[in-house]
PDB file of C-alpha atoms in Angstrom:
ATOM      1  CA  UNK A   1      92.540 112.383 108.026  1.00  0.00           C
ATOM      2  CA  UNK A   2      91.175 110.880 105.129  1.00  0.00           C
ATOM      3  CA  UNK A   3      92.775 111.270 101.478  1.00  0.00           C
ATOM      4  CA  UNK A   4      90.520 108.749  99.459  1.00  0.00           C
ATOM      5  CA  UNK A   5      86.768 108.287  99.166  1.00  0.00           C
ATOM      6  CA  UNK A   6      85.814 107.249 102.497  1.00  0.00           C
ATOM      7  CA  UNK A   7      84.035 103.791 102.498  1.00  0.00           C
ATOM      8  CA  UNK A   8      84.712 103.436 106.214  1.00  0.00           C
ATOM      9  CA  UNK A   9      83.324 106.539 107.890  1.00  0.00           C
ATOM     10  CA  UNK A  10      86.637 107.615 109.145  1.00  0.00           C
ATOM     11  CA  UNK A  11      86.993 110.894 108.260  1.00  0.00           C
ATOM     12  CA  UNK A  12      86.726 113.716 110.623  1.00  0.00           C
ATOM     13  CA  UNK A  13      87.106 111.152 113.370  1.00  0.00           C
ATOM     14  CA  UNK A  14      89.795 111.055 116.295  1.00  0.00           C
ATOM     15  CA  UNK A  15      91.820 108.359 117.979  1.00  0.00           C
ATOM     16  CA  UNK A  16      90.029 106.967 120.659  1.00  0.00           C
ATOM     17  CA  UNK A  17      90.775 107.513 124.032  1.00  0.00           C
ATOM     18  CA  UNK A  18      91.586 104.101 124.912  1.00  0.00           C
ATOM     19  CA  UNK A  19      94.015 103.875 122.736  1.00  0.00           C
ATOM     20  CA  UNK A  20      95.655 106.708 123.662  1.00  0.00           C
ATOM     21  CA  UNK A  21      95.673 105.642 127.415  1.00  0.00           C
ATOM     22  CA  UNK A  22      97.503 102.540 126.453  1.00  0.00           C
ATOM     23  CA  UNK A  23     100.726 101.883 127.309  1.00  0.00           C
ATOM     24  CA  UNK A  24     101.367  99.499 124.422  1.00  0.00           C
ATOM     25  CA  UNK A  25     100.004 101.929 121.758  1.00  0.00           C
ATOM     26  CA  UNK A  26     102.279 103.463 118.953  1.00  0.00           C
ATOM     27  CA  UNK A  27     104.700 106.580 120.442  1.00  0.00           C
ATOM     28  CA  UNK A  28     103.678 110.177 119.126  1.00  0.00           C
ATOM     29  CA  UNK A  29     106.499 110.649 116.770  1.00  0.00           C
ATOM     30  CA  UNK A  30     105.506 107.457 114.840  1.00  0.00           C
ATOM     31  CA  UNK A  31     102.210 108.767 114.380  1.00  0.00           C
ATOM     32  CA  UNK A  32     103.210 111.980 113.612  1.00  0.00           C
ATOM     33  CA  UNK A  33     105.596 110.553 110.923  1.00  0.00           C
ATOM     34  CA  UNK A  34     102.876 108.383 109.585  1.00  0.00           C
ATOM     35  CA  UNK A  35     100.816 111.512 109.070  1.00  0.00           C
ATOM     36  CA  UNK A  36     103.672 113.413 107.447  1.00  0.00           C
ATOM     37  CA  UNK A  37     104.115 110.550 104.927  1.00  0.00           C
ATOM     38  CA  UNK A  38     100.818 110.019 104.143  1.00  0.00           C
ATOM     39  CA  UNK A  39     100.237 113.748 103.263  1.00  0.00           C
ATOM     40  CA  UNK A  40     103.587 113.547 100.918  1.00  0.00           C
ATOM     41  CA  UNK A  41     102.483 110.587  99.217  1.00  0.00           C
ATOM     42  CA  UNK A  42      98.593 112.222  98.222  1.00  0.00           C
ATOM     43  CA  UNK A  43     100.152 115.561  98.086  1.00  0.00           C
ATOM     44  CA  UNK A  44     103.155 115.337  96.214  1.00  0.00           C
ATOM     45  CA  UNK A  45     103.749 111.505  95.122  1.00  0.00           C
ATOM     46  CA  UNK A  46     106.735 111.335  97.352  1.00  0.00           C
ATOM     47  CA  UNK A  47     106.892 109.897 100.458  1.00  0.00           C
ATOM     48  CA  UNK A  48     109.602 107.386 101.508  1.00  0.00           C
ATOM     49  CA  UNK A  49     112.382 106.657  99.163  1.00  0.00           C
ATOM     50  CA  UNK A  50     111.903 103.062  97.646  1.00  0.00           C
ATOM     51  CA  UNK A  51     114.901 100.852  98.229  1.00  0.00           C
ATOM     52  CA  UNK A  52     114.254  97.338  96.378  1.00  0.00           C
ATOM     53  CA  UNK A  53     117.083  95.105  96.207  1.00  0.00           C
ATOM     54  CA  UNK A  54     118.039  91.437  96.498  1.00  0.00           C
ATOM     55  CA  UNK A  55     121.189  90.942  98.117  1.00  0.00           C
ATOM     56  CA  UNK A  56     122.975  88.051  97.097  1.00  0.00           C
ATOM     57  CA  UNK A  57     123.968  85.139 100.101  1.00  0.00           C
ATOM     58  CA  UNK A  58     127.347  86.647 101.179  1.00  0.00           C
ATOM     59  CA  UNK A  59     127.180  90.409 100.445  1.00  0.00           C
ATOM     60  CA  UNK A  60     127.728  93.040 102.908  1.00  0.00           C
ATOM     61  CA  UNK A  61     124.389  94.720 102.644  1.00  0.00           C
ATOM     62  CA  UNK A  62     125.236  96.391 106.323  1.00  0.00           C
ATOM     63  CA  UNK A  63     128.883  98.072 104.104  1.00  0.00           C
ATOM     64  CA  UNK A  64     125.967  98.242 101.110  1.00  0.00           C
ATOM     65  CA  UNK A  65     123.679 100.408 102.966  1.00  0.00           C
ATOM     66  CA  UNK A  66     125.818 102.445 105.133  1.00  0.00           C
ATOM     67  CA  UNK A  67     128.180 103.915 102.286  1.00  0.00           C
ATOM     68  CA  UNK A  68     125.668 103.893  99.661  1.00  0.00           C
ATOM     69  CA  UNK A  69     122.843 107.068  99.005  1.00  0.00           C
ATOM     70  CA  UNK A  70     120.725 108.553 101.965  1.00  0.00           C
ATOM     71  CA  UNK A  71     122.514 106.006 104.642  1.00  0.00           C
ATOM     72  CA  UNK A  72     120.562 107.016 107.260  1.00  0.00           C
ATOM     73  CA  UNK A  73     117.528 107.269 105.637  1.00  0.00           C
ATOM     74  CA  UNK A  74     118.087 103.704 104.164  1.00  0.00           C
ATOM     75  CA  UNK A  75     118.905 102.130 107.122  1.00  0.00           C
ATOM     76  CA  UNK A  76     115.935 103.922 108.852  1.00  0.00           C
ATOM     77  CA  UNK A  77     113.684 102.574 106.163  1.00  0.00           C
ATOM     78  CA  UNK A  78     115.762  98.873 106.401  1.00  0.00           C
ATOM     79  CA  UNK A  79     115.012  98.585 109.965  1.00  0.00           C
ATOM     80  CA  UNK A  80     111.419  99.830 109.995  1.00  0.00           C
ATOM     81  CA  UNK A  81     110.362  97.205 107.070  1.00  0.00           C
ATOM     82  CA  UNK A  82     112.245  94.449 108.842  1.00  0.00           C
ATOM     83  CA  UNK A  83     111.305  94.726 112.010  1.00  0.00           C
ATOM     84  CA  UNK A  84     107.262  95.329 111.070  1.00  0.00           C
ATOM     85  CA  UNK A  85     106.866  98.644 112.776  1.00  0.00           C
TER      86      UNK A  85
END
């Protein structure tokens, strides 16, 4: 699916099959969830929550995360942008 003007020729095209016969390739639900954010952010300007801070050297950004707003959503986010999924 393509929501801006397509330079690339991509839309209306579908994964190809070698990729989807490889082991290493991204599981379904990530895909799916890339989908469903994409839509949100051309559909409604949503998407993810943004969570920009700078912890200082020392604070418990774990205690930070986990008792502040949307925990689990936070610490979703957190681990995705950290880890490079």
């Amino acid at each position: 699916m393509c929501f801006v003007n397509d330079g690339k020729g991509i839309a209306g095209k579908h994964l190809d099959q070698e990729l989807l016969n490889d082991p290493q390739r991204p599981v379904d639900q990530l895909l799916r969830w890339h989908f469903r954010q994409a839509v949100f952010v051309n559909m409604k300007g949503a998407g993810e929550p943004v969570f920009e801070h700078d912890f200082p050297p020392g604070s418990d950004i774990m205690g930070q995360i986990l008792h502040g707003p949307k925990a689990a959503e936070r610490m979703e986010f957190e681990l995705f942008d950290r880890l490079g999924a």
